[in-house]
Tab-separated table of C-alpha atoms and ligand atoms in Angstrom:
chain	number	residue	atom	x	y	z
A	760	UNK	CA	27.375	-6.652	-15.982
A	761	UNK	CA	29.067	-7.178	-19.210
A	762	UNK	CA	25.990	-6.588	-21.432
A	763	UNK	CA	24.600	-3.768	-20.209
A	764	UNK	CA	24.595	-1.510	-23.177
A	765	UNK	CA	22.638	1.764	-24.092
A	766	UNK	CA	19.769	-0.407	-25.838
A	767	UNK	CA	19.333	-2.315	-22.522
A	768	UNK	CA	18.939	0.859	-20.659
A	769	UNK	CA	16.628	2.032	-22.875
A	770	UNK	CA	14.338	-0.912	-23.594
A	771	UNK	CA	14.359	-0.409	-19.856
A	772	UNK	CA	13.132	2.695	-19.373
A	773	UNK	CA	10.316	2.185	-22.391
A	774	UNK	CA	9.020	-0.331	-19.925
A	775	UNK	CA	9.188	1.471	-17.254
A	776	UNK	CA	7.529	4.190	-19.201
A	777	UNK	CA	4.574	2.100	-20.317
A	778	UNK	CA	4.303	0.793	-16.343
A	779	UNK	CA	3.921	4.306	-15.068
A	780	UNK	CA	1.327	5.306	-18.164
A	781	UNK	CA	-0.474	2.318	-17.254
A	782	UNK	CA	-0.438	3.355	-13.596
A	783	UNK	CA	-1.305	6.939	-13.815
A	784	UNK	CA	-3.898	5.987	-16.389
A	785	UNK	CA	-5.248	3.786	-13.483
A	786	UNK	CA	-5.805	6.941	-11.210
A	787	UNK	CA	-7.334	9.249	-14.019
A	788	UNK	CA	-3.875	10.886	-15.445
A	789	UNK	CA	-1.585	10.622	-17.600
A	790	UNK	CA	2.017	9.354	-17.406
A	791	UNK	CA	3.238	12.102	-19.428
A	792	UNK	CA	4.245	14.211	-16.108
A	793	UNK	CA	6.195	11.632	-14.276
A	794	UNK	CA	9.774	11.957	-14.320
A	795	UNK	CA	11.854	8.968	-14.044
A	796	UNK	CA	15.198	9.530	-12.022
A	797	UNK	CA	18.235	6.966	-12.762
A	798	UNK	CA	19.548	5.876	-9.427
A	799	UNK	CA	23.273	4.980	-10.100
A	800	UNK	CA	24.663	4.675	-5.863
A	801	UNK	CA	26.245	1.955	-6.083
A	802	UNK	CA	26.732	1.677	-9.727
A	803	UNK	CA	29.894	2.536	-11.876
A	804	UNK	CA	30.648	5.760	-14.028
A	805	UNK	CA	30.422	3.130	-17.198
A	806	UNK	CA	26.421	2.429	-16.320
A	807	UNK	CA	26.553	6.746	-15.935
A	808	UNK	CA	28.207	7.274	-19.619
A	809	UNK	CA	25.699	4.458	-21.088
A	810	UNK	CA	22.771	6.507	-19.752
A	811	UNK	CA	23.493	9.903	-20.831
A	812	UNK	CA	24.042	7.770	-24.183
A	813	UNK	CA	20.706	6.354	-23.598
A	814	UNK	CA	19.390	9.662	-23.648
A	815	UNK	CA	19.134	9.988	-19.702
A	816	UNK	CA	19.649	13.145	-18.075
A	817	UNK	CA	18.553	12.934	-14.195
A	818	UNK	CA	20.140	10.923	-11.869
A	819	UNK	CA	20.015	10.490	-7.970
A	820	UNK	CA	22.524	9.621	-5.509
A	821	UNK	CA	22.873	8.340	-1.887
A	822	UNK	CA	26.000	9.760	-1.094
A	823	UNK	CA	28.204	12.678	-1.712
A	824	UNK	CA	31.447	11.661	-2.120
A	825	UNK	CA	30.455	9.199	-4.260
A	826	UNK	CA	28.163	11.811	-6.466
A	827	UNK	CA	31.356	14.003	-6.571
A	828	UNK	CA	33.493	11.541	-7.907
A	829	UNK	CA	31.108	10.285	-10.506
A	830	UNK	CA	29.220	13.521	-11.490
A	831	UNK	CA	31.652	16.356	-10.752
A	832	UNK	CA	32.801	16.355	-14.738
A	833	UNK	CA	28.761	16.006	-15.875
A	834	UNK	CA	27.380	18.796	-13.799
A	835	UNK	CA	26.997	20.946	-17.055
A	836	UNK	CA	24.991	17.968	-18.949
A	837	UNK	CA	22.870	16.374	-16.235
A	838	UNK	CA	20.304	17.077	-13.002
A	839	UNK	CA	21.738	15.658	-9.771
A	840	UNK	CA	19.803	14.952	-7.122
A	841	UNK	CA	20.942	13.773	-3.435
A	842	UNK	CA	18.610	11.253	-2.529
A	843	UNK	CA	20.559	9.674	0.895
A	844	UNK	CA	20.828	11.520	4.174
A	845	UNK	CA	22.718	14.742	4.437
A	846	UNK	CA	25.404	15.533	7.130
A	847	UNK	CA	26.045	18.629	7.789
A	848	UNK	CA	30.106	18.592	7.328
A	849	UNK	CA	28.935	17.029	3.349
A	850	UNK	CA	26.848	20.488	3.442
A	851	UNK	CA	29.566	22.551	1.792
A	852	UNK	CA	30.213	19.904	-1.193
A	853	UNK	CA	26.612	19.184	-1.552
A	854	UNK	CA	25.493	22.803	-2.471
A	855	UNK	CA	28.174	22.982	-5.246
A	856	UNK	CA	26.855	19.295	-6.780
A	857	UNK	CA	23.290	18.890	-6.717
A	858	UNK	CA	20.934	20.606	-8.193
A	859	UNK	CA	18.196	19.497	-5.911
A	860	UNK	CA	18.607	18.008	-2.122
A	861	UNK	CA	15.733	15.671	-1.926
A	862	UNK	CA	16.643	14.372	1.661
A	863	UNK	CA	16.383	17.781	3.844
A	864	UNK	CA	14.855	15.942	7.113
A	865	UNK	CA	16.188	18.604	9.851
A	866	UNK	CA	16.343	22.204	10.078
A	867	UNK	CA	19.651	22.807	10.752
A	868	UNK	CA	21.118	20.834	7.443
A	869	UNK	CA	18.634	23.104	5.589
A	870	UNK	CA	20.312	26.081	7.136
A	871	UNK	CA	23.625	24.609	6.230
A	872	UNK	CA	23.253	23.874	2.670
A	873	UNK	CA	21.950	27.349	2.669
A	874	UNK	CA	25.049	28.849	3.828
A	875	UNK	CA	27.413	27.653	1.404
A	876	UNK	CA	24.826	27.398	-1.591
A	877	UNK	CA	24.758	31.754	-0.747
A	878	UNK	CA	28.966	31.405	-0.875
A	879	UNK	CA	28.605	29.263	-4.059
A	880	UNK	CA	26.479	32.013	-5.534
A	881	UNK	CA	23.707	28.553	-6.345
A	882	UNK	CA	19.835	28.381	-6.147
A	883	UNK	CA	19.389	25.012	-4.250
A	884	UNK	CA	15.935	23.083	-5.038
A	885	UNK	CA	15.029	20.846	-1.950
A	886	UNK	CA	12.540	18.431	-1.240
A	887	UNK	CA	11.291	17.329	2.786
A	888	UNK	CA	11.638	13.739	3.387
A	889	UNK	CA	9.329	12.674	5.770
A	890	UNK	CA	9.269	8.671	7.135
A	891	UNK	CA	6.092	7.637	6.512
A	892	UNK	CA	6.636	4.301	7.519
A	893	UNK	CA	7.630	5.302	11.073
A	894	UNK	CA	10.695	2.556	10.817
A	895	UNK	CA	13.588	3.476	12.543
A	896	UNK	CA	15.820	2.875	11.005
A	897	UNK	CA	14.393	5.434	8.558
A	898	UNK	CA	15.538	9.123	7.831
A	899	UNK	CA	12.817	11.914	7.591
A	900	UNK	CA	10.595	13.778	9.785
A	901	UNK	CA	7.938	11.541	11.525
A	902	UNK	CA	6.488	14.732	13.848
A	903	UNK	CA	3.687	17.110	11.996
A	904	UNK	CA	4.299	19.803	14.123
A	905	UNK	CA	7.736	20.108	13.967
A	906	UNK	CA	7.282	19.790	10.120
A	907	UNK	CA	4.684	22.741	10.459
A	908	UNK	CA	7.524	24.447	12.630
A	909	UNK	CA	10.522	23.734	10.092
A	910	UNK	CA	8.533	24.485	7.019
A	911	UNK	CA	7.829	28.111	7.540
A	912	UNK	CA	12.191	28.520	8.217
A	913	UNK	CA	12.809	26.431	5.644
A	914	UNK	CA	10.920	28.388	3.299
A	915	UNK	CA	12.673	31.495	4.628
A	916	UNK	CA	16.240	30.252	3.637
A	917	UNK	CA	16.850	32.866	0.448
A	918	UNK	CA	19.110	30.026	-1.941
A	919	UNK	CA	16.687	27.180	-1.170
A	920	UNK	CA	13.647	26.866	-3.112
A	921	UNK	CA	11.056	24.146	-1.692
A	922	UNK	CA	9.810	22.192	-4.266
A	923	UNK	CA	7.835	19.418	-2.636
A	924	UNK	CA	7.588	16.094	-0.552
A	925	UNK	CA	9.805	12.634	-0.658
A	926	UNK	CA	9.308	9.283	1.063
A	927	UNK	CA	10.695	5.657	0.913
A	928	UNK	CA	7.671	3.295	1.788
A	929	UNK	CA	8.125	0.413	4.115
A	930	UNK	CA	9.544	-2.840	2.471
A	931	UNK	CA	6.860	-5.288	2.772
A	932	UNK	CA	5.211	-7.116	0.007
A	933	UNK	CA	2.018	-5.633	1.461
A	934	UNK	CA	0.950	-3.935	-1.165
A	935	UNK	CA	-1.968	-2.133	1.119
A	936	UNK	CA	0.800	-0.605	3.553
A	937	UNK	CA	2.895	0.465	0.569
A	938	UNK	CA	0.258	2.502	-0.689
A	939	UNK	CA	-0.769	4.311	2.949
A	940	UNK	CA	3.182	5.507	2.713
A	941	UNK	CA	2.564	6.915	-0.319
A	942	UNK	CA	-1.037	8.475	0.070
A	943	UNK	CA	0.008	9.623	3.628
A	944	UNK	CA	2.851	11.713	1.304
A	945	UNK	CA	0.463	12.904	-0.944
A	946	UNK	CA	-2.063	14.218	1.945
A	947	UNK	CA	0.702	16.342	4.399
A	948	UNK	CA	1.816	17.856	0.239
A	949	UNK	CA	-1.924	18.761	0.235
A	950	UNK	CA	-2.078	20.077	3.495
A	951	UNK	CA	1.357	22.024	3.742
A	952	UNK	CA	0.029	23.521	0.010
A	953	UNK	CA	-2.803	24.821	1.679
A	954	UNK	CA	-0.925	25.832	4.393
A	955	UNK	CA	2.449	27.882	3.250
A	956	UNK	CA	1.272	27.966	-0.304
A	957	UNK	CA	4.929	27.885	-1.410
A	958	UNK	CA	5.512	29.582	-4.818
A	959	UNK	CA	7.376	26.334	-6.521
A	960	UNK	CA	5.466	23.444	-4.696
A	961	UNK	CA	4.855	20.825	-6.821
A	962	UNK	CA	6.909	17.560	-6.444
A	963	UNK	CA	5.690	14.202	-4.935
A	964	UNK	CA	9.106	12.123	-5.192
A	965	UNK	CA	7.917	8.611	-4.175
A	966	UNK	CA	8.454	5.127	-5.652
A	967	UNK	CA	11.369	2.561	-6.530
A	968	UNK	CA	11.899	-0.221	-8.407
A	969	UNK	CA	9.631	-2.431	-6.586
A	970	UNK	CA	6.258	-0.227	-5.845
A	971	UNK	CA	6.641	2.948	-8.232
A	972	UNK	CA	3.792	1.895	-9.687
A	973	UNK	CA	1.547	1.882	-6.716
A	974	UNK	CA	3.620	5.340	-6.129
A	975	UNK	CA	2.383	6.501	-9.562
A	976	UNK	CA	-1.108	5.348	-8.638
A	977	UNK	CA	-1.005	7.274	-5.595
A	978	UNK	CA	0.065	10.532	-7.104
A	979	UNK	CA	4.149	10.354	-7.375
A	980	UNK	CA	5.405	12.261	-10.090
A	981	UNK	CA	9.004	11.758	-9.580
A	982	UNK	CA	10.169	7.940	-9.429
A	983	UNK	CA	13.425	6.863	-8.157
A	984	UNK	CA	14.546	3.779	-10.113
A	985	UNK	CA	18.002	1.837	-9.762
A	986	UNK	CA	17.331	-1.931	-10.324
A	987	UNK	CA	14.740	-1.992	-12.325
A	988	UNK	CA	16.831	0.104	-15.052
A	989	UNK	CA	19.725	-1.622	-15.304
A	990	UNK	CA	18.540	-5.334	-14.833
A	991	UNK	CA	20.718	-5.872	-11.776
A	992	UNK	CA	20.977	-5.170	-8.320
A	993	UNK	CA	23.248	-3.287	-5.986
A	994	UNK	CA	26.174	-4.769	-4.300
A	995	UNK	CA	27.871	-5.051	-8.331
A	996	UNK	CA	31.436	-4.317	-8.380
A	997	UNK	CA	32.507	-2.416	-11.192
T	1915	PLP	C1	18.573	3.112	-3.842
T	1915	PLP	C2	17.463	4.073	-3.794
T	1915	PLP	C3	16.493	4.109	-4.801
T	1915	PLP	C4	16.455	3.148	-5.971
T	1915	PLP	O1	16.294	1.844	-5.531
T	1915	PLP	P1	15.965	0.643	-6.577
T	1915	PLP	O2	15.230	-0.334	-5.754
T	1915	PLP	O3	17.274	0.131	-7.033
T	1915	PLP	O4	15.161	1.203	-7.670
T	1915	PLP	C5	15.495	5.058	-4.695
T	1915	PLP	N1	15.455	5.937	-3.667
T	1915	PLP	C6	16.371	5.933	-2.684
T	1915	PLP	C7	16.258	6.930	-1.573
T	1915	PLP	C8	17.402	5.006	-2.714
T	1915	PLP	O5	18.308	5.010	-1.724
């Protein structure tokens, strides 16, 4: 988009601001604790540059190759966070880019990133995604009990610190099944607290452009927001 500029992004994000103060005001806190990712998948490097201009400095992405090609020269100035699924052969490039893996839906790519983040000498933050809208079509664990089974390896893994829960809600314009994705989230984060008490557990990622504030309502204090940001959606060619 030709007039994208660093004001745009940034009236932007004061709105989206003001949306999630509103929101967490809503639900008896304030919107001071919610971080707002930039998702740039899909995106160029230009909308990247504007943002770190704009005063941005966390951004999520779907896909490695594509995070290494935009981000490898901005690891030093921004936090990267993988936000699409894992494979295990990306494993290797992964632990050198992000700084936190939000997508960690199996065992085995845990163990994985693991392995190289020990050979990269890198502390790895991670989040579980669970699929709380049972789609699918949909990465992230679905089972509690193999959850409760993966969680206490997971936690085991000496580079990878777990830091808390992510979800994508269904896409409906149901408002009322929205929210269960998100207040389902919030209640296994209660429950695996209780649980494993891990030492750095504190991160509900949940919520994009089109129901972070029902996230925000529901407790989300990391939002993921691409379209919303930048005025336009995906499928823009740069
Ligand atoms: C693309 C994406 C987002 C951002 O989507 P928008 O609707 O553009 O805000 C958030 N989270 C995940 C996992 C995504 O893949």
């Amino acid at each position: 988009m030709a007039n994208l500029s660093k004001e745009v992004i940034q009236r932007n994000y004061s709105i989206i601001n003001e949306q999630i103060a509103a929101a967490a005001q809503k639900s008896g806190r304030t919107g001071e604790n919610v971080r707002i990712m930039a998702v740039t998948k899909a995106f160029p490097l230009s909308f990247v540059d504007l943002s770190i201009q704009a005063g941005i400095r966390l951004f999520g992405e779907n896909r490695v190759l594509e995070a290494d090609q935009k981000y490898s020269h901005l690891l030093k100035k921004v936090e990267l966070h993988l936000i699409g699924h894992l494979q295990r052969n990306k494993a290797r490039r992964a632990a050198a880019l992000f700084h936190c893996v939000e997508s960690i839906d199996k065992l085995e790519t845990a163990e994985a990133l693991n392995k190289y983040a020990e050979s990269e000498e890198r502390k790895i933050d991670i989040l579980i995604q669970i699929n709380t809208s049972m789609e699918e079509n949909k990465c992230g664990y679905t089972d509690p009990d193999t959850i409760y089974r993966d969680m206490e390896q997971i936690m085991g893994l000496e580079q990878l610190r777990v830091t808390g829960l992510m979800t994508i809600a269904v896409f409906t314009k149901d408002e009322s099944k929205v929210r269960s994705c998100f207040s389902s989230l919030r209640k296994l984060f209660t429950k695996l607290e209780k649980r494993f008490a891990p030492p750095d557990f504190s991160i509900l990622s949940m919520g994009m452009s089109n129901d972070y504030t029902v996230a925000v309502e529901e407790g989300a204090n990391l939002v993921r927001i691409g379209t919303a940001l930048y005025g336009i959606g995906r499928g823009y060619n740069a």
